[in-house]
Coordinates of C-alpha atoms and ligand atoms in Angstrom, one line a residue:
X178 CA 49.2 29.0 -28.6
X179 CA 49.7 29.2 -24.8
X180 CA 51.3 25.7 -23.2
X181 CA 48.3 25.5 -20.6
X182 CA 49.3 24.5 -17.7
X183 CA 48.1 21.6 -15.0
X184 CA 47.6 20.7 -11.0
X185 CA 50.8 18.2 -10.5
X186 CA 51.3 15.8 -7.0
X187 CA 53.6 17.4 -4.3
X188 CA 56.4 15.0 -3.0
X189 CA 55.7 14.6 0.8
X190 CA 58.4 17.2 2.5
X191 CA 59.2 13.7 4.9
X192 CA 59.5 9.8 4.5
X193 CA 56.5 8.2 4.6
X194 CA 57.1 6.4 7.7
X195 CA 58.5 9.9 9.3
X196 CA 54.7 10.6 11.2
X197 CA 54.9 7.0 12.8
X198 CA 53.1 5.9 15.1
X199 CA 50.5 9.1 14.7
X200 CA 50.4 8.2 11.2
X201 CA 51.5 5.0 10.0
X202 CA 53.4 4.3 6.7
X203 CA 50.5 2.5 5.4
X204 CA 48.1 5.2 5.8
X205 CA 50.3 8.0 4.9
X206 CA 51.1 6.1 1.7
X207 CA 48.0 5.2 0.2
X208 CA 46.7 8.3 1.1
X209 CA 49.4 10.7 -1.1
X210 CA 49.5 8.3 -3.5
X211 CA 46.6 6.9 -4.3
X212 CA 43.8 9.3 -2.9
X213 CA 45.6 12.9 -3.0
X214 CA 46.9 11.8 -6.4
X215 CA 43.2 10.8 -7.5
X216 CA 42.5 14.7 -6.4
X217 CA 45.0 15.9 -8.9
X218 CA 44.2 13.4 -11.8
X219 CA 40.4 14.6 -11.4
X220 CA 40.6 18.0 -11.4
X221 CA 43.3 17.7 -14.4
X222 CA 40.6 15.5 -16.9
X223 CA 38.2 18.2 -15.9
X224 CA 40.9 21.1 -17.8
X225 CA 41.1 18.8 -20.5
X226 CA 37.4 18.3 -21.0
X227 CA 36.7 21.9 -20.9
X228 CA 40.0 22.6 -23.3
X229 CA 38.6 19.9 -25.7
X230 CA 34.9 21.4 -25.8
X231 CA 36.6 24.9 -26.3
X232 CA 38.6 24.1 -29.0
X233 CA 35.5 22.0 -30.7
X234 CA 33.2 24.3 -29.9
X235 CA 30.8 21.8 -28.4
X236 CA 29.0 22.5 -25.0
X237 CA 29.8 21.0 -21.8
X238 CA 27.4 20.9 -18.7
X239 CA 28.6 23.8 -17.0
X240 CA 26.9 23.3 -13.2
X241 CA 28.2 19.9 -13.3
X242 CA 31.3 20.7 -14.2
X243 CA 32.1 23.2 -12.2
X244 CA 30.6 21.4 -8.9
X245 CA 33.0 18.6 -9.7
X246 CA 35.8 21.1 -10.4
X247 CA 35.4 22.7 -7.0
X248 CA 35.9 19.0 -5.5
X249 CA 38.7 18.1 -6.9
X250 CA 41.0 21.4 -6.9
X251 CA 39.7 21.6 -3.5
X252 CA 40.9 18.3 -2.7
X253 CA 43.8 18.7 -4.2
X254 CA 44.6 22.0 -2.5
X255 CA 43.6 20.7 0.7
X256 CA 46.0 17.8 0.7
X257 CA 48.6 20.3 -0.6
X258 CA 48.6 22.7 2.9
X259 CA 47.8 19.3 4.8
X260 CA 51.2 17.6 3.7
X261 CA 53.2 20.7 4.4
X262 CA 51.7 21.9 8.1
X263 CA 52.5 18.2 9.3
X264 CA 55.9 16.9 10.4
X265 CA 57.7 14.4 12.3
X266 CA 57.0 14.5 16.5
X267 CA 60.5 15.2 17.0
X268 CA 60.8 17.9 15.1
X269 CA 58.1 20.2 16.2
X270 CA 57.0 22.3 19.1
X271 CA 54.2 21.3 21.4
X272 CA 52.5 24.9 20.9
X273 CA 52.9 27.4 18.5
X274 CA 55.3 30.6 18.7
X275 CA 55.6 34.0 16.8
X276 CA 52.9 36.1 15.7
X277 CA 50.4 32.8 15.3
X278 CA 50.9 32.1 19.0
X279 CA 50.1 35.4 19.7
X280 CA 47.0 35.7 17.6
X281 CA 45.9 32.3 18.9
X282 CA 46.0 33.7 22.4
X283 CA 44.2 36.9 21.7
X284 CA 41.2 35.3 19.9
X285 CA 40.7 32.5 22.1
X286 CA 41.8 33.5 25.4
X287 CA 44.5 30.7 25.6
X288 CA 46.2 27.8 23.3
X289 CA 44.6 25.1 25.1
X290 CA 40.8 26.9 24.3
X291 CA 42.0 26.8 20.7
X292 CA 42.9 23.4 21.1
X293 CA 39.7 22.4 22.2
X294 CA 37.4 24.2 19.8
X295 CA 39.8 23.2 16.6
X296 CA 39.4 19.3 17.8
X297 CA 35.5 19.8 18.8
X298 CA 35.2 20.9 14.6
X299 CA 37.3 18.3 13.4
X300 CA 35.6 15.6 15.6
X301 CA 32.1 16.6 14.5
X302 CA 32.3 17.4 10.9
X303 CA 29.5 15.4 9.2
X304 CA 30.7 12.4 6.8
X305 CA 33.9 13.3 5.3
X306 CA 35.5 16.8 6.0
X307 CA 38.4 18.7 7.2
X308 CA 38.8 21.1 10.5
X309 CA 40.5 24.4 9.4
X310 CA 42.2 27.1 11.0
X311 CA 41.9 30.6 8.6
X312 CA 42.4 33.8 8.7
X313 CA 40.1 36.2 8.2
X314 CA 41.7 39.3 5.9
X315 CA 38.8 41.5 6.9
X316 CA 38.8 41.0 10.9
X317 CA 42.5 40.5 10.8
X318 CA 41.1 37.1 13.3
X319 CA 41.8 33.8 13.2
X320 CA 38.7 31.7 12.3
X321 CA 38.0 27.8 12.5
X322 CA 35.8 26.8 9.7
X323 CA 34.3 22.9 9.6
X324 CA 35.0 22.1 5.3
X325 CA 32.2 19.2 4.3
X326 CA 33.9 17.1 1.5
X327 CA 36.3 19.6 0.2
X328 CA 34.4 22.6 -0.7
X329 CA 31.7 23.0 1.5
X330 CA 31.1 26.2 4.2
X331 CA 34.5 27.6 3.2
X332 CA 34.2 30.9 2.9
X333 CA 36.1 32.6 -0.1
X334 CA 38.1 35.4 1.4
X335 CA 39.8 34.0 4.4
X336 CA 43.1 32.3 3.9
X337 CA 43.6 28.9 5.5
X338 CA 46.4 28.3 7.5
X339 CA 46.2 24.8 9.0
X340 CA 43.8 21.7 8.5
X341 CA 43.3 18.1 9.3
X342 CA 41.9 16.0 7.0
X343 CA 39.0 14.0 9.0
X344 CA 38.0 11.8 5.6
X345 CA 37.7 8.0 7.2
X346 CA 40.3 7.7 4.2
X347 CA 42.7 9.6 6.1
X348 CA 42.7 7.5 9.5
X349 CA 41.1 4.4 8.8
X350 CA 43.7 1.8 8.8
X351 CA 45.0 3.3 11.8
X352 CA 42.3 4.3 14.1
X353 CA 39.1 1.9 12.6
X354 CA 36.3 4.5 13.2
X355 CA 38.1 6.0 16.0
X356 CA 37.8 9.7 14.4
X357 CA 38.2 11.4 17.8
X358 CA 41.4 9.6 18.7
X359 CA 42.8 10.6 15.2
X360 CA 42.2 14.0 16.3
X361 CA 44.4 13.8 19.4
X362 CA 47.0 12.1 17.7
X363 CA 47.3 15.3 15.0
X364 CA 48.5 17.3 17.6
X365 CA 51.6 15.6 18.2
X366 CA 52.6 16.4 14.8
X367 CA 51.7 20.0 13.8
X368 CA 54.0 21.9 12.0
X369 CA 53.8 25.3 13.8
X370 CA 56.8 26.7 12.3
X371 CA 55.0 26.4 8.5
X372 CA 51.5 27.3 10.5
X373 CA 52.8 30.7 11.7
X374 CA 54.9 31.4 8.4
X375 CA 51.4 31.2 6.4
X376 CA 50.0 33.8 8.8
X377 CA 53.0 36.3 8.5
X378 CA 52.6 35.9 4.9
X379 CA 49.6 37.4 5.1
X380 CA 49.8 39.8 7.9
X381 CA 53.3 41.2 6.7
Ligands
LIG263 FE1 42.5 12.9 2.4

């Protein structure tokens, strides 16, 4: 029989104090280890279940299940390209470089316009969300898409490349319900370098 296998927790790629004072070691803490990890328990149980019901032959309800599914890998994925396109203010760039600075410029006239229209989506995503920057394999453009929850309005053939997690989880301690200034403070520790390797993955 096939060892199936399971959605596991990625160590953060820095200390958890390494984002201070954008993100404090608090925050950053309790949300990798308690809430990212909760994605990843979730969406595990949900394998199991549906393993279980195989192997018994019983039925499961499918539309439930798979709504929840979709949360929870989605969360879990989410959290995944999060961890990874942040990283400490001293070691990144103020704007990106390579062929993600490039296509930045070309879509939306200039960084600072991207800037602007990234934060705008992040801001004012309803209740608990993430702003995203994809690309789109079709249009060979970069698109901002505005997730609800997890998995909601993403659409399913463009890639994403960066996001910021705007769940009250993911700034509360640090910025009360200050959402916008949460926003401002992301910038300061973007991981361009990882951004712009995404996107030459994909355009290569
Ligand atoms: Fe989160």
């Amino acid at each position: 029989m096939v060892d199936k296998r399971f959605y596991s927790l990625p160590d953060l790629p820095y200390a958890y104090n390494a984002l201070e004072p954008f993100i404090s070691e608090t925050q950053l803490k309790i949300h990798h280890d308690k809430h990212h990890a909760a994605y990843v328990n979730g969406a595990n149980a949900i394998l199991e279940r549906l393993d279980k019901a195989r192997q018994a032959g019983t039925d499961v309800d499918i539309k439930a299940t798979l709504k929840e599914l979709s949360f929870q890998v989605g969360g879990h994925t989410l959290h995944s390209l999060f961890w990874a396109n942040l990283a400490p203010a001293a070691k990144t760039s103020k704007e990106p470089g390579g062929a993600l600075g490039t296509a930045l410029k070309d879509e939306f006239g200039s960084f600072e316009r991207f800037k602007k229209e990234f934060s705008a989506a992040a801001t004012s995503t309803e209740g608990s969300g993430w702003g995203a920057l994809a690309f789109c394999g079709k249009t060979q453009r970069p698109v901002l898409m505005q997730i609800e929850k997890h998995n909601v309005n993403v659409a399913p053939t463009e890639r994403i490349l960066m996001v910021l997690d705007v769940w009250e989880h993911a700034y509360y301690l640090d910025y009360k319900n200050e959402r916008a200034k949460f926003v401002e403070a992301f910038w300061n520790i973007v991981n361009w370098d990882e951004v712009n390797k995404r996107l030459e993955a994909i355009i290569k």
